[in-house]
Amino acid sequence: MKFSAPREVLLKPLQAVIGVVERRQTMPILSNILLVARGGRSSVTATDLEVELVATADVDIDVDGEITVSGRKFLDIVKALPDEVNVSFNVS
């Protein structure tokens, strides 16, 4: 999976779904978010097993794929980046 997008484009869907991600879960996977990059769009999915939120964004995708990452940590990293920076995400 490989895609890139401006910081603001990634930040918006992350902030939309982060509300259901808890830091202390009985099931650790619930603290993660699912990132899917396919067909020119990226989707971000989070759930607490009662509520599932999905947000999408248009990104430049080089290689389709999907992965789960720590929701809070990923949001903190994207928030800490300077404005107007282009974020590249690569999973090999």
PDB file of C-alpha atoms in Angstrom:
ATOM      1  CA  MET A   1       0.000   0.000   0.000  1.00  0.00           C
ATOM      2  CA  LYS A   2       1.340   3.397  -0.939  1.00  0.00           C
ATOM      3  CA  PHE A   3      -0.463   6.731  -1.077  1.00  0.00           C
ATOM      4  CA  SER A   4       0.126  10.422  -0.490  1.00  0.00           C
ATOM      5  CA  ALA A   5      -2.106  13.357   0.376  1.00  0.00           C
ATOM      6  CA  PRO A   6      -1.940  16.827   1.902  1.00  0.00           C
ATOM      7  CA  ARG A   7      -2.013  16.852   5.715  1.00  0.00           C
ATOM      8  CA  GLU A   8      -5.406  18.567   5.820  1.00  0.00           C
ATOM      9  CA  VAL A   9      -6.973  15.887   3.582  1.00  0.00           C
ATOM     10  CA  LEU A  10      -5.860  13.119   5.983  1.00  0.00           C
ATOM     11  CA  LEU A  11      -6.658  15.047   9.145  1.00  0.00           C
ATOM     12  CA  LYS A  12     -10.344  15.592   8.374  1.00  0.00           C
ATOM     13  CA  PRO A  13     -11.421  11.897   8.163  1.00  0.00           C
ATOM     14  CA  LEU A  14      -9.199  10.967  11.114  1.00  0.00           C
ATOM     15  CA  GLN A  15     -10.891  13.548  13.321  1.00  0.00           C
ATOM     16  CA  ALA A  16     -14.303  12.364  12.119  1.00  0.00           C
ATOM     17  CA  VAL A  17     -13.805   8.760  13.311  1.00  0.00           C
ATOM     18  CA  ILE A  18     -11.508   9.127  16.316  1.00  0.00           C
ATOM     19  CA  GLY A  19     -14.442   9.626  18.697  1.00  0.00           C
ATOM     20  CA  VAL A  20     -15.180   5.887  18.852  1.00  0.00           C
ATOM     21  CA  VAL A  21     -11.537   4.866  19.374  1.00  0.00           C
ATOM     22  CA  GLU A  22     -10.758   4.274  23.027  1.00  0.00           C
ATOM     23  CA  ARG A  23      -7.266   4.175  24.500  1.00  0.00           C
ATOM     24  CA  ARG A  24      -8.056   1.410  26.974  1.00  0.00           C
ATOM     25  CA  GLN A  25      -9.917  -1.402  25.299  1.00  0.00           C
ATOM     26  CA  THR A  26     -10.539  -4.934  26.476  1.00  0.00           C
ATOM     27  CA  MET A  27      -9.795  -5.853  22.858  1.00  0.00           C
ATOM     28  CA  PRO A  28      -6.607  -4.039  21.732  1.00  0.00           C
ATOM     29  CA  ILE A  29      -7.607  -4.049  18.044  1.00  0.00           C
ATOM     30  CA  LEU A  30     -10.419  -1.615  18.890  1.00  0.00           C
ATOM     31  CA  SER A  31      -7.822   1.083  19.556  1.00  0.00           C
ATOM     32  CA  ASN A  32      -6.803   0.802  15.891  1.00  0.00           C
ATOM     33  CA  ILE A  33      -8.322   2.289  12.764  1.00  0.00           C
ATOM     34  CA  LEU A  34      -8.573   0.555   9.407  1.00  0.00           C
ATOM     35  CA  LEU A  35      -6.966   2.428   6.503  1.00  0.00           C
ATOM     36  CA  VAL A  36      -8.033   1.281   3.032  1.00  0.00           C
ATOM     37  CA  ALA A  37      -6.558   2.818  -0.127  1.00  0.00           C
ATOM     38  CA  ARG A  38      -8.355   1.744  -3.284  1.00  0.00           C
ATOM     39  CA  GLY A  39      -9.599   3.360  -6.472  1.00  0.00           C
ATOM     40  CA  GLY A  40      -8.260   6.875  -5.806  1.00  0.00           C
ATOM     41  CA  ARG A  41      -9.968   7.096  -2.411  1.00  0.00           C
ATOM     42  CA  SER A  42      -8.828   6.359   1.092  1.00  0.00           C
ATOM     43  CA  SER A  43     -11.278   5.268   3.755  1.00  0.00           C
ATOM     44  CA  VAL A  44     -10.737   5.393   7.500  1.00  0.00           C
ATOM     45  CA  THR A  45     -12.869   3.066   9.648  1.00  0.00           C
ATOM     46  CA  ALA A  46     -13.135   2.925  13.445  1.00  0.00           C
ATOM     47  CA  THR A  47     -15.477   0.981  15.707  1.00  0.00           C
ATOM     48  CA  ASP A  48     -16.230   0.283  19.358  1.00  0.00           C
ATOM     49  CA  LEU A  49     -18.402  -2.745  18.417  1.00  0.00           C
ATOM     50  CA  GLU A  50     -21.572  -0.706  18.940  1.00  0.00           C
ATOM     51  CA  VAL A  51     -20.844   2.148  16.543  1.00  0.00           C
ATOM     52  CA  GLU A  52     -18.827   2.068  13.333  1.00  0.00           C
ATOM     53  CA  LEU A  53     -17.693   5.293  11.663  1.00  0.00           C
ATOM     54  CA  VAL A  54     -16.287   5.487   8.143  1.00  0.00           C
ATOM     55  CA  ALA A  55     -14.842   8.610   6.519  1.00  0.00           C
ATOM     56  CA  THR A  56     -13.279   8.948   3.062  1.00  0.00           C
ATOM     57  CA  ALA A  57     -10.852  11.253   1.324  1.00  0.00           C
ATOM     58  CA  ASP A  58      -9.445  11.630  -2.184  1.00  0.00           C
ATOM     59  CA  VAL A  59      -5.737  10.734  -2.206  1.00  0.00           C
ATOM     60  CA  ASP A  60      -3.051   9.897  -4.770  1.00  0.00           C
ATOM     61  CA  ILE A  61      -2.702   6.099  -4.626  1.00  0.00           C
ATOM     62  CA  ASP A  62       0.301   4.338  -6.121  1.00  0.00           C
ATOM     63  CA  VAL A  63      -0.439   0.861  -4.694  1.00  0.00           C
ATOM     64  CA  ASP A  64      -3.819  -0.280  -3.307  1.00  0.00           C
ATOM     65  CA  GLY A  65      -3.961  -1.920   0.110  1.00  0.00           C
ATOM     66  CA  GLU A  66      -5.270  -1.900   3.651  1.00  0.00           C
ATOM     67  CA  ILE A  67      -3.801  -1.937   7.149  1.00  0.00           C
ATOM     68  CA  THR A  68      -4.760  -1.180  10.736  1.00  0.00           C
ATOM     69  CA  VAL A  69      -2.799   1.384  12.733  1.00  0.00           C
ATOM     70  CA  SER A  70      -3.097   2.871  16.196  1.00  0.00           C
ATOM     71  CA  GLY A  71      -5.820   5.501  15.848  1.00  0.00           C
ATOM     72  CA  ARG A  72      -4.704   7.996  18.482  1.00  0.00           C
ATOM     73  CA  LYS A  73      -1.029   7.710  17.577  1.00  0.00           C
ATOM     74  CA  PHE A  74      -1.692   8.215  13.859  1.00  0.00           C
ATOM     75  CA  LEU A  75      -3.902  11.239  14.596  1.00  0.00           C
ATOM     76  CA  ASP A  76      -1.245  12.722  16.900  1.00  0.00           C
ATOM     77  CA  ILE A  77       1.432  12.293  14.218  1.00  0.00           C
ATOM     78  CA  VAL A  78      -0.692  13.912  11.487  1.00  0.00           C
ATOM     79  CA  LYS A  79      -1.691  16.781  13.827  1.00  0.00           C
ATOM     80  CA  ALA A  80       1.964  17.430  14.725  1.00  0.00           C
ATOM     81  CA  LEU A  81       2.991  17.889  11.091  1.00  0.00           C
ATOM     82  CA  PRO A  82       3.315  21.427   9.724  1.00  0.00           C
ATOM     83  CA  ASP A  83       0.442  22.900   7.694  1.00  0.00           C
ATOM     84  CA  GLU A  84       0.465  22.358   3.940  1.00  0.00           C
ATOM     85  CA  VAL A  85       2.843  19.389   4.099  1.00  0.00           C
ATOM     86  CA  ASN A  86       2.283  16.388   1.828  1.00  0.00           C
ATOM     87  CA  VAL A  87       2.070  13.105   3.780  1.00  0.00           C
ATOM     88  CA  SER A  88       3.334   9.887   2.163  1.00  0.00           C
ATOM     89  CA  PHE A  89       2.193   6.553   3.593  1.00  0.00           C
ATOM     90  CA  ASN A  90       4.030   3.416   2.510  1.00  0.00           C
ATOM     91  CA  VAL A  91       3.542  -0.150   3.742  1.00  0.00           C
ATOM     92  CA  SER A  92       5.842  -2.846   2.403  1.00  0.00           C
TER      93      SER A  92
END
